[in-house]
Tab-separated table of C-alpha atoms in Angstrom:
chain	number	residue	atom	x	y	z
A	239	MET	CA	-14.743	-25.787	4.725
A	240	ARG	CA	-17.655	-23.642	5.702
A	241	THR	CA	-17.104	-24.153	9.226
A	242	TYR	CA	-13.424	-22.881	8.394
A	243	ILE	CA	-14.535	-20.100	6.726
A	244	PHE	CA	-16.577	-19.198	9.774
A	245	LYS	CA	-14.463	-19.504	12.149
A	246	ARG	CA	-11.934	-17.421	10.217
A	247	LEU	CA	-14.306	-14.496	9.841
A	248	LEU	CA	-15.167	-14.675	13.192
A	249	LEU	CA	-11.493	-14.402	14.544
A	250	MET	CA	-11.300	-11.200	12.130
A	251	ILE	CA	-13.685	-9.174	14.657
A	252	PRO	CA	-10.945	-9.508	17.765
A	253	THR	CA	-7.867	-9.186	15.183
A	254	LEU	CA	-9.564	-5.877	13.855
A	255	LEU	CA	-10.654	-4.808	17.571
A	256	GLY	CA	-7.430	-5.311	18.684
A	257	VAL	CA	-5.497	-3.370	15.846
A	258	LEU	CA	-7.853	-0.249	16.424
A	259	THR	CA	-7.395	-0.474	20.346
A	260	LEU	CA	-3.867	-0.569	20.232
A	261	THR	CA	-3.549	2.571	18.118
A	262	PHE	CA	-6.176	4.377	20.270
A	263	ALA	CA	-4.369	3.905	23.239
A	264	VAL	CA	-0.974	5.001	21.857
A	265	VAL	CA	-2.649	8.315	20.166
A	266	GLN	CA	-3.980	9.118	23.794
A	267	PHE	CA	-0.245	9.504	24.399
A	268	VAL	CA	1.178	11.363	21.580
A	269	PRO	CA	1.752	15.093	21.737
A	270	GLY	CA	0.678	17.637	19.474
A	271	GLY	CA	-2.871	16.643	18.960
A	272	PRO	CA	-5.368	18.314	16.668
A	273	VAL	CA	-6.394	20.564	19.745
A	274	GLU	CA	-2.935	21.425	20.478
A	275	GLN	CA	-2.421	22.341	16.956
A	276	MET	CA	-5.523	24.544	16.787
A	277	VAL	CA	-4.318	26.350	20.004
A	278	LEU	CA	-1.195	27.013	18.747
A	279	GLU	CA	-2.695	28.338	15.341
A	280	LEU	CA	-4.912	30.674	17.251
A	281	LYS	CA	-2.193	32.211	19.235
A	282	GLY	CA	-0.120	32.767	16.140
A	283	LYS	CA	-3.081	34.490	14.533
A	284	GLY	CA	-3.460	36.567	17.740
A	285	SER	CA	0.123	37.440	18.166
A	286	ALA	CA	0.288	38.933	14.155
A	287	ALA	CA	-3.042	41.034	14.779
A	288	VAL	CA	-1.682	42.845	17.760
A	289	GLY	CA	2.000	42.714	17.193
A	290	GLY	CA	1.693	45.665	14.322
A	291	SER	CA	-0.344	48.038	16.675
A	292	GLU	CA	2.604	49.923	18.199
A	293	SER	CA	1.952	53.259	19.533
A	294	SER	CA	3.927	55.390	16.955
A	295	GLY	CA	4.339	57.885	19.582
A	296	GLY	CA	6.805	56.024	21.580
A	297	GLY	CA	4.453	54.719	24.287
A	298	ALA	CA	3.541	51.303	25.755
A	299	THR	CA	2.355	48.649	23.047
A	300	TYR	CA	-0.376	46.854	23.536
A	301	ARG	CA	-0.113	42.974	23.194
A	302	GLY	CA	-3.456	41.844	23.786
A	303	ARG	CA	-3.984	38.423	25.174
A	304	GLN	CA	-1.321	35.963	24.531
A	305	GLY	CA	-3.208	32.599	25.142
A	306	VAL	CA	-6.455	31.412	24.519
A	307	ASP	CA	-9.127	31.857	26.901
A	308	ALA	CA	-11.278	28.722	28.596
A	309	GLN	CA	-14.135	29.203	26.565
A	310	ARG	CA	-12.580	29.283	23.363
A	311	LEU	CA	-10.375	26.212	24.370
A	312	GLU	CA	-13.429	24.411	25.288
A	313	GLU	CA	-14.911	25.328	21.770
A	314	VAL	CA	-12.007	23.713	19.933
A	315	LYS	CA	-12.034	20.800	22.138
A	316	ALA	CA	-15.932	20.095	21.344
A	317	LEU	CA	-15.124	20.744	17.694
A	318	TYR	CA	-12.594	17.853	17.606
A	319	GLY	CA	-14.698	15.735	19.608
A	320	PHE	CA	-12.047	15.758	22.770
A	321	ASP	CA	-14.584	17.229	25.186
A	322	LYS	CA	-16.066	13.526	26.022
A	323	PRO	CA	-13.714	10.849	27.987
A	324	PRO	CA	-11.409	8.730	25.770
A	325	LEU	CA	-13.961	5.431	26.687
A	326	GLU	CA	-16.602	7.113	24.974
A	327	ARG	CA	-14.478	8.498	22.109
A	328	TYR	CA	-13.402	5.004	21.730
A	329	PHE	CA	-16.689	3.461	21.507
A	330	MET	CA	-18.260	5.940	19.381
A	331	MET	CA	-15.372	5.365	17.250
A	332	LEU	CA	-16.317	1.778	16.888
A	333	GLY	CA	-19.724	2.429	16.513
A	334	ARG	CA	-19.183	4.357	13.318
A	335	PHE	CA	-16.778	1.865	12.324
A	336	ALA	CA	-19.858	-0.679	12.723
A	337	ARG	CA	-21.885	1.185	10.109
A	338	PHE	CA	-18.877	1.627	7.475
A	339	ASP	CA	-18.643	5.252	8.572
A	340	LEU	CA	-15.034	6.270	8.580
A	341	GLY	CA	-15.614	9.945	9.850
A	342	GLN	CA	-14.913	13.231	8.560
A	343	SER	CA	-11.530	14.746	8.191
A	344	TYR	CA	-10.496	17.543	10.630
A	345	TYR	CA	-8.467	19.773	8.102
A	346	GLN	CA	-9.742	18.841	4.849
A	347	HIS	CA	-13.252	19.052	5.577
A	348	GLU	CA	-14.424	15.927	3.729
A	349	SER	CA	-15.368	12.424	4.359
A	350	VAL	CA	-12.458	9.854	4.723
A	351	TRP	CA	-14.315	7.669	2.288
A	352	ARG	CA	-14.425	10.509	-0.638
A	353	LEU	CA	-10.486	11.506	0.443
A	354	VAL	CA	-9.546	7.624	0.183
A	355	VAL	CA	-11.598	7.165	-3.185
A	356	SER	CA	-9.846	10.496	-4.607
A	357	LYS	CA	-6.746	9.091	-4.038
A	358	LEU	CA	-7.196	5.492	-5.356
A	359	PRO	CA	-6.702	6.197	-9.021
A	360	VAL	CA	-2.869	7.485	-8.285
A	361	SER	CA	-2.301	4.354	-5.663
A	362	ILE	CA	-3.833	1.812	-8.359
A	363	SER	CA	-2.018	3.238	-11.448
A	364	ILE	CA	1.368	2.649	-9.455
A	365	GLY	CA	0.233	-0.583	-7.769
A	366	LEU	CA	-0.959	-2.314	-10.337
A	367	TRP	CA	1.601	-1.841	-13.001
A	368	THR	CA	3.982	-2.661	-10.480
A	369	PHE	CA	2.418	-5.907	-9.697
A	370	PHE	CA	1.730	-7.020	-13.252
A	371	ILE	CA	5.036	-6.358	-14.498
A	372	THR	CA	6.661	-7.980	-11.528
A	373	TYR	CA	5.085	-11.055	-11.997
A	374	LEU	CA	5.238	-11.058	-16.086
A	375	VAL	CA	8.902	-10.571	-15.589
A	376	SER	CA	9.863	-12.583	-12.701
A	377	ILE	CA	8.047	-15.788	-13.253
A	378	PRO	CA	9.307	-16.462	-16.970
A	379	LEU	CA	13.002	-15.214	-15.437
A	380	GLY	CA	12.411	-17.610	-12.523
A	381	ILE	CA	11.361	-20.762	-14.245
A	382	ALA	CA	14.502	-20.125	-17.098
A	383	LYS	CA	17.148	-19.936	-14.119
A	384	ALA	CA	15.410	-23.103	-12.724
A	385	VAL	CA	15.933	-24.778	-16.062
A	386	ARG	CA	19.445	-23.448	-16.439
A	387	ASP	CA	20.597	-23.582	-12.877
A	388	GLY	CA	24.280	-23.097	-12.216
A	389	SER	CA	24.760	-22.000	-15.752
A	390	ARG	CA	26.531	-18.256	-16.585
A	391	PHE	CA	22.917	-16.998	-17.157
A	392	ASP	CA	21.762	-18.337	-13.977
A	393	SER	CA	24.560	-16.343	-12.328
A	394	VAL	CA	24.303	-13.196	-14.292
A	395	THR	CA	20.932	-12.535	-13.860
A	396	SER	CA	21.253	-13.121	-10.124
A	397	THR	CA	23.768	-10.635	-9.833
A	398	MET	CA	22.017	-8.087	-11.894
A	399	ILE	CA	18.497	-8.928	-9.692
A	400	LEU	CA	20.381	-8.393	-6.724
A	401	VAL	CA	22.049	-5.529	-7.458
A	402	GLY	CA	18.530	-3.930	-8.178
A	403	TYR	CA	16.864	-5.460	-4.815
A	404	ALA	CA	19.848	-3.774	-2.814
A	405	ILE	CA	19.233	-0.272	-4.550
A	406	PRO	CA	16.563	1.433	-2.623
A	407	GLY	CA	13.600	2.926	-4.704
A	408	PHE	CA	13.674	6.317	-3.749
A	409	VAL	CA	17.795	6.325	-4.394
A	410	LEU	CA	16.607	4.976	-7.636
A	411	GLY	CA	14.070	7.546	-8.470
A	412	VAL	CA	16.427	10.293	-7.380
A	413	LEU	CA	19.050	8.884	-9.882
A	414	LEU	CA	16.123	8.573	-12.853
A	415	LEU	CA	15.232	12.040	-12.172
A	416	VAL	CA	18.832	13.457	-12.382
A	417	ILE	CA	19.505	11.198	-15.547
A	418	PHE	CA	16.238	11.198	-17.580
A	419	GLY	CA	13.831	14.006	-15.891
A	420	GLY	CA	15.909	17.258	-16.614
A	421	GLY	CA	18.076	17.415	-13.670
A	422	SER	CA	21.461	17.469	-15.071
A	423	PHE	CA	21.691	15.466	-18.118
A	424	LEU	CA	18.519	14.653	-20.212
A	425	GLN	CA	15.264	15.524	-20.586
A	426	ILE	CA	13.417	12.788	-21.621
A	427	PHE	CA	10.496	11.853	-18.961
A	428	PRO	CA	8.378	14.289	-17.338
A	429	LEU	CA	8.839	15.231	-13.518
A	430	ARG	CA	5.557	14.727	-11.870
A	431	GLY	CA	2.189	13.704	-12.071
A	432	LEU	CA	0.819	10.996	-13.941
A	433	THR	CA	-0.777	13.642	-16.769
A	434	SER	CA	0.247	16.627	-18.371
A	435	ASP	CA	-1.576	20.045	-17.788
A	436	ASN	CA	-2.992	19.598	-21.306
A	437	TRP	CA	-4.240	16.055	-21.186
A	438	SER	CA	-7.657	16.961	-21.473
A	439	ASP	CA	-6.953	18.535	-24.980
A	440	LEU	CA	-5.327	15.413	-26.504
A	441	SER	CA	-6.627	12.475	-28.350
A	442	LEU	CA	-7.517	9.210	-27.108
A	443	ILE	CA	-4.134	7.640	-28.152
A	444	GLY	CA	-2.508	10.693	-27.028
A	445	LYS	CA	-3.930	10.659	-23.416
A	446	VAL	CA	-2.704	6.856	-23.321
A	447	MET	CA	0.469	7.654	-24.643
A	448	ASP	CA	0.922	10.708	-22.358
A	449	TYR	CA	-0.256	8.820	-19.427
A	450	LEU	CA	2.286	5.681	-20.043
A	451	TRP	CA	5.027	8.522	-20.606
A	452	HIS	CA	4.634	9.726	-17.172
A	453	LEU	CA	4.296	6.407	-15.425
A	454	VAL	CA	8.120	5.249	-16.651
A	455	LEU	CA	10.255	6.678	-14.226
A	456	PRO	CA	7.982	5.896	-10.812
A	457	ILE	CA	7.118	2.521	-12.075
A	458	THR	CA	10.891	1.784	-12.824
A	459	ALA	CA	11.761	2.998	-9.345
A	460	SER	CA	8.848	0.973	-7.804
A	461	VAL	CA	9.458	-2.315	-9.664
A	462	LEU	CA	12.836	-2.925	-9.963
A	463	GLY	CA	13.338	-4.020	-6.063
A	464	SER	CA	10.465	-6.267	-6.223
A	465	PHE	CA	11.881	-8.510	-9.008
A	466	ALA	CA	14.628	-10.624	-6.803
A	467	VAL	CA	12.126	-11.719	-4.088
A	468	VAL	CA	9.335	-13.319	-6.806
A	469	THR	CA	12.005	-14.428	-9.078
A	470	MET	CA	14.259	-16.291	-6.485
A	471	LEU	CA	10.815	-17.865	-4.834
A	472	THR	CA	9.756	-19.110	-8.467
A	473	LYS	CA	13.111	-20.671	-9.289
A	474	ASN	CA	13.415	-22.560	-5.649
A	475	SER	CA	10.015	-23.470	-6.107
A	476	PHE	CA	10.728	-25.111	-9.493
A	477	LEU	CA	14.129	-26.388	-8.408
A	478	GLU	CA	12.666	-28.256	-5.654
A	479	GLU	CA	9.690	-29.917	-7.471
A	480	ILE	CA	12.283	-30.658	-10.347
A	481	ARG	CA	14.511	-32.565	-8.000
A	482	LYS	CA	11.397	-34.852	-6.837
A	483	GLN	CA	10.677	-38.604	-7.829
A	484	TYR	CA	7.666	-38.071	-9.790
A	485	VAL	CA	9.769	-35.865	-12.356
A	486	LEU	CA	12.401	-38.763	-12.446
A	487	THR	CA	9.344	-41.030	-13.146
A	488	ALA	CA	8.010	-39.059	-15.879
A	489	ARG	CA	11.401	-38.631	-17.779
A	490	ALA	CA	12.001	-42.456	-17.372
A	491	LYS	CA	8.938	-42.795	-19.321
A	492	GLY	CA	10.075	-41.052	-22.018
A	493	LEU	CA	8.084	-37.740	-21.876
A	494	ALA	CA	9.643	-34.378	-23.632
A	495	GLU	CA	11.494	-32.184	-21.109
A	496	ARG	CA	9.235	-29.318	-22.172
A	497	GLN	CA	6.182	-31.716	-21.518
A	498	VAL	CA	7.597	-32.824	-17.984
A	499	LEU	CA	8.105	-28.957	-17.164
A	500	TRP	CA	4.909	-27.355	-18.191
A	501	LYS	CA	2.342	-30.430	-17.479
A	502	HIS	CA	3.741	-32.053	-14.475
A	503	VAL	CA	6.122	-29.602	-12.578
A	504	PHE	CA	4.494	-26.131	-13.255
A	505	ARG	CA	1.136	-26.711	-11.498
A	506	ASN	CA	3.037	-27.985	-8.361
A	507	ALA	CA	5.643	-25.412	-8.393
A	508	MET	CA	3.387	-22.328	-8.725
A	509	LEU	CA	1.546	-23.448	-5.799
A	510	PRO	CA	3.375	-20.737	-3.537
A	511	LEU	CA	3.042	-18.025	-6.097
A	512	VAL	CA	-0.572	-18.395	-6.849
A	513	THR	CA	-1.795	-18.281	-3.157
A	514	GLY	CA	0.184	-15.157	-2.863
A	515	PHE	CA	-1.484	-13.516	-5.772
A	516	PRO	CA	-4.488	-12.185	-3.713
A	517	ALA	CA	-2.454	-10.443	-1.152
A	518	ALA	CA	0.045	-9.108	-3.703
A	519	PHE	CA	-2.799	-7.888	-5.967
A	520	ILE	CA	-4.895	-6.210	-3.346
A	521	GLY	CA	-1.853	-4.956	-1.560
A	522	ALA	CA	-0.966	-3.380	-4.766
A	523	PHE	CA	-3.579	-0.867	-4.361
A	524	PHE	CA	-2.996	0.460	-0.870
A	525	THR	CA	0.691	0.194	-0.224
A	526	GLY	CA	2.245	2.729	-2.831
A	527	SER	CA	5.541	3.974	-1.799
A	528	LEU	CA	5.504	7.251	0.247
A	529	LEU	CA	8.481	7.991	-0.823
A	530	ILE	CA	8.139	7.578	-4.680
A	531	GLU	CA	4.823	9.427	-4.319
A	532	THR	CA	6.663	12.333	-2.907
A	533	LEU	CA	9.330	12.103	-5.016
A	534	PHE	CA	7.308	12.161	-8.162
A	535	SER	CA	4.405	14.523	-6.969
A	536	LEU	CA	1.867	11.593	-6.544
A	537	ASP	CA	-1.069	12.357	-4.406
A	538	GLY	CA	-1.809	8.643	-3.550
A	539	LEU	CA	-2.983	6.878	-0.497
A	540	GLY	CA	0.771	6.836	0.922
A	541	LEU	CA	1.142	10.393	0.979
A	542	LEU	CA	-2.409	10.833	2.193
A	543	SER	CA	-1.764	8.417	5.029
A	544	TYR	CA	1.563	10.041	5.941
A	545	GLU	CA	0.431	14.123	5.876
A	546	SER	CA	-2.644	12.566	8.384
A	547	VAL	CA	-0.073	11.128	10.610
A	548	MET	CA	1.941	14.507	10.755
A	549	ARG	CA	-1.048	16.391	11.249
A	550	ARG	CA	-2.890	14.548	13.643
A	551	ASP	CA	-6.055	14.131	11.201
A	552	TYR	CA	-7.099	11.110	13.447
A	553	PRO	CA	-10.058	10.235	11.467
A	554	VAL	CA	-8.459	9.597	8.399
A	555	VAL	CA	-5.576	7.896	10.440
A	556	PHE	CA	-8.119	5.622	12.055
A	557	GLY	CA	-10.547	5.123	8.844
A	558	THR	CA	-7.543	4.075	6.590
A	559	LEU	CA	-6.557	1.875	9.334
A	560	TYR	CA	-9.649	0.368	9.933
A	561	LEU	CA	-10.107	0.002	6.143
A	562	PHE	CA	-6.676	-1.456	5.326
A	563	THR	CA	-6.714	-3.824	8.213
A	564	LEU	CA	-9.950	-4.990	7.012
A	565	ILE	CA	-8.898	-5.497	3.588
A	566	GLY	CA	-5.795	-6.850	4.497
A	567	LEU	CA	-7.707	-9.973	6.587
A	568	PHE	CA	-9.827	-10.669	4.170
A	569	THR	CA	-7.046	-10.866	1.471
A	570	LYS	CA	-5.396	-13.492	3.841
A	571	LEU	CA	-8.456	-15.634	4.067
A	572	ILE	CA	-8.723	-15.451	0.253
A	573	SER	CA	-5.241	-16.682	-0.018
A	574	ASP	CA	-5.569	-19.683	2.274
A	575	LEU	CA	-8.683	-20.642	0.238
A	576	CYS	CA	-6.698	-20.369	-3.071
A	577	TYR	CA	-4.678	-23.324	-1.302
A	578	VAL	CA	-7.479	-25.682	-1.719
A	579	TYR	CA	-8.557	-24.180	-5.139
A	580	VAL	CA	-4.844	-24.996	-6.738
A	581	ASP	CA	-4.366	-28.162	-4.876
A	582	PRO	CA	-7.272	-29.966	-3.939
A	583	ARG	CA	-5.337	-32.258	-1.716
A	584	ILE	CA	-5.174	-29.770	0.870
A	585	GLN	CA	-8.248	-29.509	3.232
A	586	PHE	CA	-8.878	-27.643	6.330
A	587	GLY	CA	-9.722	-29.607	9.053
A	588	SER	CA	-11.992	-28.637	12.365
A	589	GLY	CA	-9.203	-27.096	13.820
A	590	GLY	CA	-8.167	-24.750	11.161
A	591	GLY	CA	-5.345	-26.793	10.281
A	592	SER	CA	-4.213	-28.638	6.835
């Protein structure tokens, strides 16, 4: 096992380098980088400054320099580090990442670490509630569907969760806002944010209730589409185990159906679900829906990543990519190790296989 873990840790290095190298190479050919944007901004300011200096006597108008001189352009390039060759910038980036220094944002003038930490509360709130509600509802529902396979209950619940899965979260969010957020019908839930403006003045219970009240619409829009996958995975996993020979043997020995289900079937059927918990749990923090965050004015990691890409804020783009990729690789390793914890019969050999 130690050899397997060591090999997996070593394999993370080329994987991480591959992701960063590919992204860095693509970025070199993307137009409209930070230097170009700053040049356009300087041109705009120059035009605005001289545009109103026309002579009132009808003489010629002084337009001033329309472009940016070479010295100023070099200063802009040096400001963003683009005065160095791409290969040198690439190795400088890798050197920072090796020290877990994610760099400084071009436009927000803050470290990437501080930006990520400042956005985490929103992403954690959305992700954690979505994760817990999804699994707390889907697993019991999937077990009930497996036990009642083919019944009317199974058919009705399958139709309901598949309809919910077919509706995009963003569309559902708009619909919820129109109906319950004061759009055209009722104004029951708040439109934006996770807390009210007077949140600091509320009592402890009032703060909790206000926070939960703000979460109702975004969590509903986020969680509804997640039920189908986990529910059907749970149902199919339980059905597969229920039909195996050891279940027939346990029933033949006279064990009660409830005892057969919870003592014998449950552990084996939960294997694919439990091993997916680490990835789902960690991913809940970092995979906040951009559209949901935008719709409900939630300033989380999804919105930060999108704005960074659009503004070509490369330190934030590469810093978050490095951080999320690293977390994803470790989460995958933990998920694989969970197989051994849940089912000791699974062993990883010297070749990394089971």
